[in-house]
Amino acid sequence: LPVQEMVRYSFIATDYGIHTNTAGVVYFEQYMINANESDIALTNEIITGLEKREFDVYYQPKFDLTQKKFIGAEALIRWNHPTRGLLFPSSFILFAEKTDLITKIDRYMFDRVCEDIAYWKSKGYRLMTVSINLSRRGLYLPDLIPFMKATLEKHKTNPLLIEIELTESTTSKDILFVVSMIKQLKDLKLHVSIDDFGTGYSSLSYLKKIPFDVMKIDKSFFDDIEVDKKARDVVKALIDLAKALDI
C-alpha cells in the first residue's frame, strides 16, 4: 500500500476505536471505512444544522409543589432536521459527546437561551431561572468563562437567571479543577446544579467540597417510591443531606 493509504487507514482505525470505546490495539478492517464515512456525514450535518439554526430549544417547566407555581425551566435541545423531521437528543447527542461537536452544541444552547431570556424581558414576560446542560468536554475548554461572560454581555442577560447543570460523573473526577471552575461560574453570578445525583460512583464526601446550589436526584430513585418504603427512606435521606449542606 502507498504510505498515504496506510496513514489514512490508521486514522480511520483510531477514530473507530475512540467512537466504540475499544481498549488496546485496533486493527483496520474494511467495514470501518463505511462507519467513518457515516460519522463524517453526520458531523457535517450537525455543523451545518448549528450554522442554519435548525436546532431549537424546548423549555421543560419546573413546578414548585409547595408554592404551587412554576419557578423555572430546563433548556432541552431538538433538531428540526430538513429531511428526517424533528429529532430527539438520542439521535445525535451520544455521537456528539464522542467528539468536539458537543462543545459546539453547549455553546449554541447557552447563546440561544440568553437570546430567549433577552426577548422575554423585552416583551415584559415574567422571568424565571433556566438551567442549561454543560458537557464534561465543555467544562474543560480554556475559554469557557470568557465565552459565557461575553455571551451574557452580548444579550444583556441577567446571569442570576441561568443555572449550569453538570452531571455527577463530570464532577466526581478532578475535584480540585471542578471546584475551581464552579467558583468561576459562580463569580459570574451563575447558579450551578448537579444532575443525575446518585447514579455515579463517587463518594458522598465530595459533595461538601463542591459549592453546588441545586441537587437533582436521579429519576431512578422515584420509580418505585409509592410501593417501596426503602425507596422513600433513601429519598428522604438524600433530601436531608441536601438541607444539611444548604443545597
PDB file of C-alpha atoms in Angstrom:
ATOM      1  CA  LEU A   1       0.000   0.000   0.000  1.00  0.00           C
ATOM      2  CA  PRO A   2       1.111   3.584  -0.592  1.00  0.00           C
ATOM      3  CA  VAL A   3       2.164   5.406   2.557  1.00  0.00           C
ATOM      4  CA  GLN A   4      -0.747   7.843   2.198  1.00  0.00           C
ATOM      5  CA  GLU A   5      -3.281   4.995   2.272  1.00  0.00           C
ATOM      6  CA  MET A   6      -1.608   3.379   5.283  1.00  0.00           C
ATOM      7  CA  VAL A   7      -1.802   6.660   7.179  1.00  0.00           C
ATOM      8  CA  ARG A   8      -5.465   7.124   6.177  1.00  0.00           C
ATOM      9  CA  TYR A   9      -6.340   3.597   7.328  1.00  0.00           C
ATOM     10  CA  SER A  10      -4.555   4.128  10.639  1.00  0.00           C
ATOM     11  CA  PHE A  11      -6.578   7.311  11.258  1.00  0.00           C
ATOM     12  CA  ILE A  12      -9.820   5.507  10.403  1.00  0.00           C
ATOM     13  CA  ALA A  13      -8.949   2.670  12.818  1.00  0.00           C
ATOM     14  CA  THR A  14      -8.076   5.208  15.519  1.00  0.00           C
ATOM     15  CA  ASP A  15     -11.393   7.062  15.093  1.00  0.00           C
ATOM     16  CA  TYR A  16     -13.284   3.778  15.147  1.00  0.00           C
ATOM     17  CA  GLY A  17     -11.544   2.738  18.368  1.00  0.00           C
ATOM     18  CA  ILE A  18     -12.367   6.072  20.030  1.00  0.00           C
ATOM     19  CA  HIS A  19     -16.017   6.055  18.966  1.00  0.00           C
ATOM     20  CA  THR A  20     -16.563   2.453  20.070  1.00  0.00           C
ATOM     21  CA  ASN A  21     -14.535   2.813  23.290  1.00  0.00           C
ATOM     22  CA  THR A  22     -12.303  -0.060  22.190  1.00  0.00           C
ATOM     23  CA  ALA A  23      -9.369  -0.643  24.515  1.00  0.00           C
ATOM     24  CA  GLY A  24      -5.902  -1.658  23.343  1.00  0.00           C
ATOM     25  CA  VAL A  25      -4.792  -2.015  19.733  1.00  0.00           C
ATOM     26  CA  VAL A  26      -7.355  -1.565  16.939  1.00  0.00           C
ATOM     27  CA  TYR A  27      -6.652  -3.211  13.578  1.00  0.00           C
ATOM     28  CA  PHE A  28      -8.060  -1.636  10.439  1.00  0.00           C
ATOM     29  CA  GLU A  29     -10.907  -3.515   8.755  1.00  0.00           C
ATOM     30  CA  GLN A  30     -12.654  -2.595   5.503  1.00  0.00           C
ATOM     31  CA  TYR A  31     -16.061  -2.106   7.170  1.00  0.00           C
ATOM     32  CA  MET A  32     -14.565   0.740   9.198  1.00  0.00           C
ATOM     33  CA  ILE A  33     -14.498   2.904   6.084  1.00  0.00           C
ATOM     34  CA  ASN A  34     -18.285   2.916   5.862  1.00  0.00           C
ATOM     35  CA  ALA A  35     -18.576   3.693   9.570  1.00  0.00           C
ATOM     36  CA  ASN A  36     -16.059   6.501   9.191  1.00  0.00           C
ATOM     37  CA  GLU A  37     -17.869   7.973   6.184  1.00  0.00           C
ATOM     38  CA  SER A  38     -21.162   7.815   8.091  1.00  0.00           C
ATOM     39  CA  ASP A  39     -19.590   9.670  11.016  1.00  0.00           C
ATOM     40  CA  ILE A  40     -18.178  12.322   8.688  1.00  0.00           C
ATOM     41  CA  ALA A  41     -21.605  12.818   7.099  1.00  0.00           C
ATOM     42  CA  LEU A  42     -23.316  13.199  10.490  1.00  0.00           C
ATOM     43  CA  THR A  43     -20.592  15.574  11.671  1.00  0.00           C
ATOM     44  CA  ASN A  44     -21.100  17.803   8.655  1.00  0.00           C
ATOM     45  CA  GLU A  45     -24.875  17.691   9.081  1.00  0.00           C
ATOM     46  CA  ILE A  46     -24.654  18.786  12.714  1.00  0.00           C
ATOM     47  CA  ILE A  47     -22.226  21.607  11.912  1.00  0.00           C
ATOM     48  CA  THR A  48     -24.478  22.819   9.087  1.00  0.00           C
ATOM     49  CA  GLY A  49     -27.548  22.469  11.319  1.00  0.00           C
ATOM     50  CA  LEU A  50     -25.969  24.643  14.007  1.00  0.00           C
ATOM     51  CA  GLU A  51     -24.997  27.270  11.442  1.00  0.00           C
ATOM     52  CA  LYS A  52     -28.535  27.321   9.987  1.00  0.00           C
ATOM     53  CA  ARG A  53     -30.164  27.274  13.457  1.00  0.00           C
ATOM     54  CA  GLU A  54     -32.014  24.041  12.704  1.00  0.00           C
ATOM     55  CA  PHE A  55     -31.683  23.181  16.404  1.00  0.00           C
ATOM     56  CA  ASP A  56     -34.451  24.533  18.629  1.00  0.00           C
ATOM     57  CA  VAL A  57     -34.645  24.994  22.392  1.00  0.00           C
ATOM     58  CA  TYR A  58     -37.599  23.430  24.207  1.00  0.00           C
ATOM     59  CA  TYR A  59     -38.270  24.516  27.779  1.00  0.00           C
ATOM     60  CA  GLN A  60     -39.361  21.856  30.276  1.00  0.00           C
ATOM     61  CA  PRO A  61     -41.063  23.629  33.206  1.00  0.00           C
ATOM     62  CA  LYS A  62     -40.100  23.210  36.856  1.00  0.00           C
ATOM     63  CA  PHE A  63     -43.062  23.322  39.255  1.00  0.00           C
ATOM     64  CA  ASP A  64     -42.788  24.056  42.980  1.00  0.00           C
ATOM     65  CA  LEU A  65     -45.175  21.760  44.871  1.00  0.00           C
ATOM     66  CA  THR A  66     -45.085  23.964  47.977  1.00  0.00           C
ATOM     67  CA  GLN A  67     -45.646  27.329  46.308  1.00  0.00           C
ATOM     68  CA  LYS A  68     -47.968  25.812  43.673  1.00  0.00           C
ATOM     69  CA  LYS A  69     -46.359  27.719  40.824  1.00  0.00           C
ATOM     70  CA  PHE A  70     -43.757  27.435  38.079  1.00  0.00           C
ATOM     71  CA  ILE A  71     -40.311  28.513  39.253  1.00  0.00           C
ATOM     72  CA  GLY A  72     -38.095  27.822  36.254  1.00  0.00           C
ATOM     73  CA  ALA A  73     -37.352  25.578  33.304  1.00  0.00           C
ATOM     74  CA  GLU A  74     -34.715  23.307  31.818  1.00  0.00           C
ATOM     75  CA  ALA A  75     -33.479  24.001  28.297  1.00  0.00           C
ATOM     76  CA  LEU A  76     -33.684  20.910  26.073  1.00  0.00           C
ATOM     77  CA  ILE A  77     -32.442  20.638  22.502  1.00  0.00           C
ATOM     78  CA  ARG A  78     -34.360  19.304  19.486  1.00  0.00           C
ATOM     79  CA  TRP A  79     -33.197  19.098  15.875  1.00  0.00           C
ATOM     80  CA  ASN A  80     -35.561  20.166  13.111  1.00  0.00           C
ATOM     81  CA  HIS A  81     -33.768  18.080  10.506  1.00  0.00           C
ATOM     82  CA  PRO A  82     -34.552  19.173   6.913  1.00  0.00           C
ATOM     83  CA  THR A  83     -35.291  15.610   5.721  1.00  0.00           C
ATOM     84  CA  ARG A  84     -35.792  13.464   8.851  1.00  0.00           C
ATOM     85  CA  GLY A  85     -38.120  15.784  10.751  1.00  0.00           C
ATOM     86  CA  LEU A  86     -37.966  16.501  14.484  1.00  0.00           C
ATOM     87  CA  LEU A  87     -35.125  14.559  16.129  1.00  0.00           C
ATOM     88  CA  PHE A  88     -34.684  13.988  19.851  1.00  0.00           C
ATOM     89  CA  PRO A  89     -31.235  14.185  21.511  1.00  0.00           C
ATOM     90  CA  SER A  90     -30.843  10.394  21.456  1.00  0.00           C
ATOM     91  CA  SER A  91     -30.363  10.684  17.680  1.00  0.00           C
ATOM     92  CA  PHE A  92     -27.257  12.849  17.868  1.00  0.00           C
ATOM     93  CA  ILE A  93     -26.054  13.700  21.396  1.00  0.00           C
ATOM     94  CA  LEU A  94     -24.287  10.379  22.089  1.00  0.00           C
ATOM     95  CA  PHE A  95     -22.356  10.795  18.850  1.00  0.00           C
ATOM     96  CA  ALA A  96     -21.606  14.450  19.589  1.00  0.00           C
ATOM     97  CA  GLU A  97     -20.288  13.564  23.057  1.00  0.00           C
ATOM     98  CA  LYS A  98     -17.569  11.430  21.471  1.00  0.00           C
ATOM     99  CA  THR A  99     -16.291  14.427  19.509  1.00  0.00           C
ATOM    100  CA  ASP A 100     -15.796  18.145  19.971  1.00  0.00           C
ATOM    101  CA  LEU A 101     -19.245  18.674  18.469  1.00  0.00           C
ATOM    102  CA  ILE A 102     -20.737  18.516  21.961  1.00  0.00           C
ATOM    103  CA  THR A 103     -18.886  21.701  22.902  1.00  0.00           C
ATOM    104  CA  LYS A 104     -20.368  23.463  19.869  1.00  0.00           C
ATOM    105  CA  ILE A 105     -23.828  22.315  20.985  1.00  0.00           C
ATOM    106  CA  ASP A 106     -23.093  23.503  24.557  1.00  0.00           C
ATOM    107  CA  ARG A 107     -22.300  26.981  23.317  1.00  0.00           C
ATOM    108  CA  TYR A 108     -25.144  27.076  20.838  1.00  0.00           C
ATOM    109  CA  MET A 109     -27.585  26.303  23.655  1.00  0.00           C
ATOM    110  CA  PHE A 110     -26.074  28.864  26.030  1.00  0.00           C
ATOM    111  CA  ASP A 111     -26.289  31.563  23.367  1.00  0.00           C
ATOM    112  CA  ARG A 112     -29.876  30.651  22.390  1.00  0.00           C
ATOM    113  CA  VAL A 113     -31.095  30.646  25.997  1.00  0.00           C
ATOM    114  CA  CYS A 114     -29.511  34.041  26.676  1.00  0.00           C
ATOM    115  CA  GLU A 115     -31.118  35.312  23.487  1.00  0.00           C
ATOM    116  CA  ASP A 116     -34.532  33.975  24.530  1.00  0.00           C
ATOM    117  CA  ILE A 117     -34.299  35.492  28.018  1.00  0.00           C
ATOM    118  CA  ALA A 118     -33.469  38.857  26.457  1.00  0.00           C
ATOM    119  CA  TYR A 119     -36.516  38.511  24.188  1.00  0.00           C
ATOM    120  CA  TRP A 120     -38.819  37.601  27.090  1.00  0.00           C
ATOM    121  CA  LYS A 121     -37.549  40.614  29.018  1.00  0.00           C
ATOM    122  CA  SER A 122     -38.260  42.930  26.065  1.00  0.00           C
ATOM    123  CA  LYS A 123     -41.840  41.610  25.995  1.00  0.00           C
ATOM    124  CA  GLY A 124     -42.332  42.150  29.711  1.00  0.00           C
ATOM    125  CA  TYR A 125     -42.773  38.446  30.485  1.00  0.00           C
ATOM    126  CA  ARG A 126     -42.175  37.033  33.959  1.00  0.00           C
ATOM    127  CA  LEU A 127     -38.574  35.820  34.031  1.00  0.00           C
ATOM    128  CA  MET A 128     -37.533  32.589  35.742  1.00  0.00           C
ATOM    129  CA  THR A 129     -34.296  30.653  36.091  1.00  0.00           C
ATOM    130  CA  VAL A 130     -33.381  28.448  33.128  1.00  0.00           C
ATOM    131  CA  SER A 131     -30.990  25.522  33.548  1.00  0.00           C
ATOM    132  CA  ILE A 132     -28.601  24.561  30.734  1.00  0.00           C
ATOM    133  CA  ASN A 133     -26.576  21.357  30.489  1.00  0.00           C
ATOM    134  CA  LEU A 134     -22.813  21.649  30.195  1.00  0.00           C
ATOM    135  CA  SER A 135     -20.822  18.647  28.977  1.00  0.00           C
ATOM    136  CA  ARG A 136     -17.595  17.377  30.511  1.00  0.00           C
ATOM    137  CA  ARG A 137     -15.683  18.409  27.389  1.00  0.00           C
ATOM    138  CA  GLY A 138     -17.247  21.867  27.577  1.00  0.00           C
ATOM    139  CA  LEU A 139     -16.189  22.329  31.189  1.00  0.00           C
ATOM    140  CA  TYR A 140     -12.547  21.700  30.250  1.00  0.00           C
ATOM    141  CA  LEU A 141     -12.311  24.272  27.449  1.00  0.00           C
ATOM    142  CA  PRO A 142      -9.882  27.035  28.489  1.00  0.00           C
ATOM    143  CA  ASP A 143     -12.050  29.852  27.104  1.00  0.00           C
ATOM    144  CA  LEU A 144     -15.328  28.708  28.713  1.00  0.00           C
ATOM    145  CA  ILE A 145     -15.596  31.549  31.237  1.00  0.00           C
ATOM    146  CA  PRO A 146     -14.678  34.327  28.733  1.00  0.00           C
ATOM    147  CA  PHE A 147     -17.223  32.869  26.277  1.00  0.00           C
ATOM    148  CA  MET A 148     -20.020  32.859  28.860  1.00  0.00           C
ATOM    149  CA  LYS A 149     -19.169  36.349  30.075  1.00  0.00           C
ATOM    150  CA  ALA A 150     -19.128  37.727  26.518  1.00  0.00           C
ATOM    151  CA  THR A 151     -22.427  35.992  25.665  1.00  0.00           C
ATOM    152  CA  LEU A 152     -24.160  37.338  28.785  1.00  0.00           C
ATOM    153  CA  GLU A 153     -22.941  40.832  27.926  1.00  0.00           C
ATOM    154  CA  LYS A 154     -23.942  40.495  24.262  1.00  0.00           C
ATOM    155  CA  HIS A 155     -27.564  39.713  25.121  1.00  0.00           C
ATOM    156  CA  LYS A 156     -27.583  41.823  28.325  1.00  0.00           C
ATOM    157  CA  THR A 157     -28.792  38.720  30.173  1.00  0.00           C
ATOM    158  CA  ASN A 158     -29.005  38.673  33.958  1.00  0.00           C
ATOM    159  CA  PRO A 159     -26.704  35.769  34.980  1.00  0.00           C
ATOM    160  CA  LEU A 160     -28.883  35.095  38.038  1.00  0.00           C
ATOM    161  CA  LEU A 161     -31.449  33.690  35.589  1.00  0.00           C
ATOM    162  CA  ILE A 162     -29.040  30.989  34.357  1.00  0.00           C
ATOM    163  CA  GLU A 163     -28.287  27.670  36.063  1.00  0.00           C
ATOM    164  CA  ILE A 164     -25.490  25.469  34.716  1.00  0.00           C
ATOM    165  CA  GLU A 165     -26.119  21.724  35.057  1.00  0.00           C
ATOM    166  CA  LEU A 166     -23.219  19.318  35.496  1.00  0.00           C
ATOM    167  CA  THR A 167     -23.687  15.557  35.740  1.00  0.00           C
ATOM    168  CA  GLU A 168     -22.405  13.695  38.778  1.00  0.00           C
ATOM    169  CA  SER A 169     -19.952  11.728  36.614  1.00  0.00           C
ATOM    170  CA  THR A 170     -18.429  15.013  35.430  1.00  0.00           C
ATOM    171  CA  THR A 171     -17.947  16.375  38.923  1.00  0.00           C
ATOM    172  CA  SER A 172     -16.652  13.197  40.565  1.00  0.00           C
ATOM    173  CA  LYS A 173     -13.266  13.420  38.846  1.00  0.00           C
ATOM    174  CA  ASP A 174     -10.549  16.077  39.100  1.00  0.00           C
ATOM    175  CA  ILE A 175     -12.208  17.584  42.175  1.00  0.00           C
ATOM    176  CA  LEU A 176      -9.785  20.500  42.510  1.00  0.00           C
ATOM    177  CA  PHE A 177     -10.271  21.535  38.882  1.00  0.00           C
ATOM    178  CA  VAL A 178     -14.060  21.182  39.072  1.00  0.00           C
ATOM    179  CA  VAL A 179     -14.218  23.230  42.280  1.00  0.00           C
ATOM    180  CA  SER A 180     -12.113  25.938  40.633  1.00  0.00           C
ATOM    181  CA  MET A 181     -14.377  26.040  37.559  1.00  0.00           C
ATOM    182  CA  ILE A 182     -17.569  26.125  39.614  1.00  0.00           C
ATOM    183  CA  LYS A 183     -16.219  29.033  41.655  1.00  0.00           C
ATOM    184  CA  GLN A 184     -15.504  30.876  38.408  1.00  0.00           C
ATOM    185  CA  LEU A 185     -19.046  30.163  37.173  1.00  0.00           C
ATOM    186  CA  LYS A 186     -20.432  31.461  40.456  1.00  0.00           C
ATOM    187  CA  ASP A 187     -18.210  34.546  40.182  1.00  0.00           C
ATOM    188  CA  LEU A 188     -20.204  35.308  37.025  1.00  0.00           C
ATOM    189  CA  LYS A 189     -23.333  35.100  39.269  1.00  0.00           C
ATOM    190  CA  LEU A 190     -24.465  31.866  37.569  1.00  0.00           C
ATOM    191  CA  HIS A 191     -26.141  29.118  39.608  1.00  0.00           C
ATOM    192  CA  VAL A 192     -24.714  25.585  39.410  1.00  0.00           C
ATOM    193  CA  SER A 193     -26.578  22.290  39.845  1.00  0.00           C
ATOM    194  CA  ILE A 194     -25.553  18.635  39.979  1.00  0.00           C
ATOM    195  CA  ASP A 195     -27.679  16.458  37.691  1.00  0.00           C
ATOM    196  CA  ASP A 196     -28.447  12.717  37.889  1.00  0.00           C
ATOM    197  CA  PHE A 197     -27.292  12.665  41.501  1.00  0.00           C
ATOM    198  CA  GLY A 198     -26.947   9.153  42.913  1.00  0.00           C
ATOM    199  CA  THR A 199     -26.118   7.401  39.639  1.00  0.00           C
ATOM    200  CA  GLY A 200     -22.359   7.948  39.804  1.00  0.00           C
ATOM    201  CA  TYR A 201     -19.690   6.083  41.681  1.00  0.00           C
ATOM    202  CA  SER A 202     -18.216   8.875  43.745  1.00  0.00           C
ATOM    203  CA  SER A 203     -18.082   9.266  47.497  1.00  0.00           C
ATOM    204  CA  LEU A 204     -20.712  11.407  49.162  1.00  0.00           C
ATOM    205  CA  SER A 205     -17.853  13.252  50.847  1.00  0.00           C
ATOM    206  CA  TYR A 206     -17.088  15.163  47.649  1.00  0.00           C
ATOM    207  CA  LEU A 207     -20.446  16.937  47.930  1.00  0.00           C
ATOM    208  CA  LYS A 208     -19.250  19.104  50.780  1.00  0.00           C
ATOM    209  CA  LYS A 209     -16.216  20.139  48.728  1.00  0.00           C
ATOM    210  CA  ILE A 210     -18.099  21.325  45.644  1.00  0.00           C
ATOM    211  CA  PRO A 211     -20.206  24.502  46.012  1.00  0.00           C
ATOM    212  CA  PHE A 212     -23.421  23.434  44.252  1.00  0.00           C
ATOM    213  CA  ASP A 213     -26.641  25.411  44.544  1.00  0.00           C
ATOM    214  CA  VAL A 214     -29.010  22.638  43.449  1.00  0.00           C
ATOM    215  CA  MET A 215     -29.053  18.838  43.685  1.00  0.00           C
ATOM    216  CA  LYS A 216     -31.192  16.979  41.127  1.00  0.00           C
ATOM    217  CA  ILE A 217     -31.923  13.489  42.430  1.00  0.00           C
ATOM    218  CA  ASP A 218     -31.995  10.928  39.634  1.00  0.00           C
ATOM    219  CA  LYS A 219     -35.370   9.638  38.460  1.00  0.00           C
ATOM    220  CA  SER A 220     -34.430   6.029  39.246  1.00  0.00           C
ATOM    221  CA  PHE A 221     -34.851   6.766  42.961  1.00  0.00           C
ATOM    222  CA  PHE A 222     -38.517   7.626  42.416  1.00  0.00           C
ATOM    223  CA  ASP A 223     -39.589   4.799  40.112  1.00  0.00           C
ATOM    224  CA  ASP A 224     -40.921   2.620  42.937  1.00  0.00           C
ATOM    225  CA  ILE A 225     -41.328   5.207  45.673  1.00  0.00           C
ATOM    226  CA  GLU A 226     -45.079   4.544  46.063  1.00  0.00           C
ATOM    227  CA  VAL A 227     -44.659   0.854  46.845  1.00  0.00           C
ATOM    228  CA  ASP A 228     -41.217   0.571  48.427  1.00  0.00           C
ATOM    229  CA  LYS A 229     -40.581   2.045  51.875  1.00  0.00           C
ATOM    230  CA  LYS A 230     -36.815   1.713  51.419  1.00  0.00           C
ATOM    231  CA  ALA A 231     -37.044   3.876  48.300  1.00  0.00           C
ATOM    232  CA  ARG A 232     -38.910   6.538  50.271  1.00  0.00           C
ATOM    233  CA  ASP A 233     -36.375   6.385  53.087  1.00  0.00           C
ATOM    234  CA  VAL A 234     -33.454   6.792  50.676  1.00  0.00           C
ATOM    235  CA  VAL A 235     -35.048   9.829  49.012  1.00  0.00           C
ATOM    236  CA  LYS A 236     -35.768  11.373  52.395  1.00  0.00           C
ATOM    237  CA  ALA A 237     -32.146  10.793  53.418  1.00  0.00           C
ATOM    238  CA  LEU A 238     -30.907  12.494  50.231  1.00  0.00           C
ATOM    239  CA  ILE A 239     -33.181  15.469  50.870  1.00  0.00           C
ATOM    240  CA  ASP A 240     -31.948  15.708  54.452  1.00  0.00           C
ATOM    241  CA  LEU A 241     -28.368  15.562  53.157  1.00  0.00           C
ATOM    242  CA  ALA A 242     -29.063  18.438  50.760  1.00  0.00           C
ATOM    243  CA  LYS A 243     -30.580  20.505  53.554  1.00  0.00           C
ATOM    244  CA  ALA A 244     -27.588  19.808  55.793  1.00  0.00           C
ATOM    245  CA  LEU A 245     -25.292  21.095  53.047  1.00  0.00           C
ATOM    246  CA  ASP A 246     -27.566  24.105  52.390  1.00  0.00           C
ATOM    247  CA  ILE A 247     -28.205  22.928  48.825  1.00  0.00           C
TER     248      ILE A 247
END
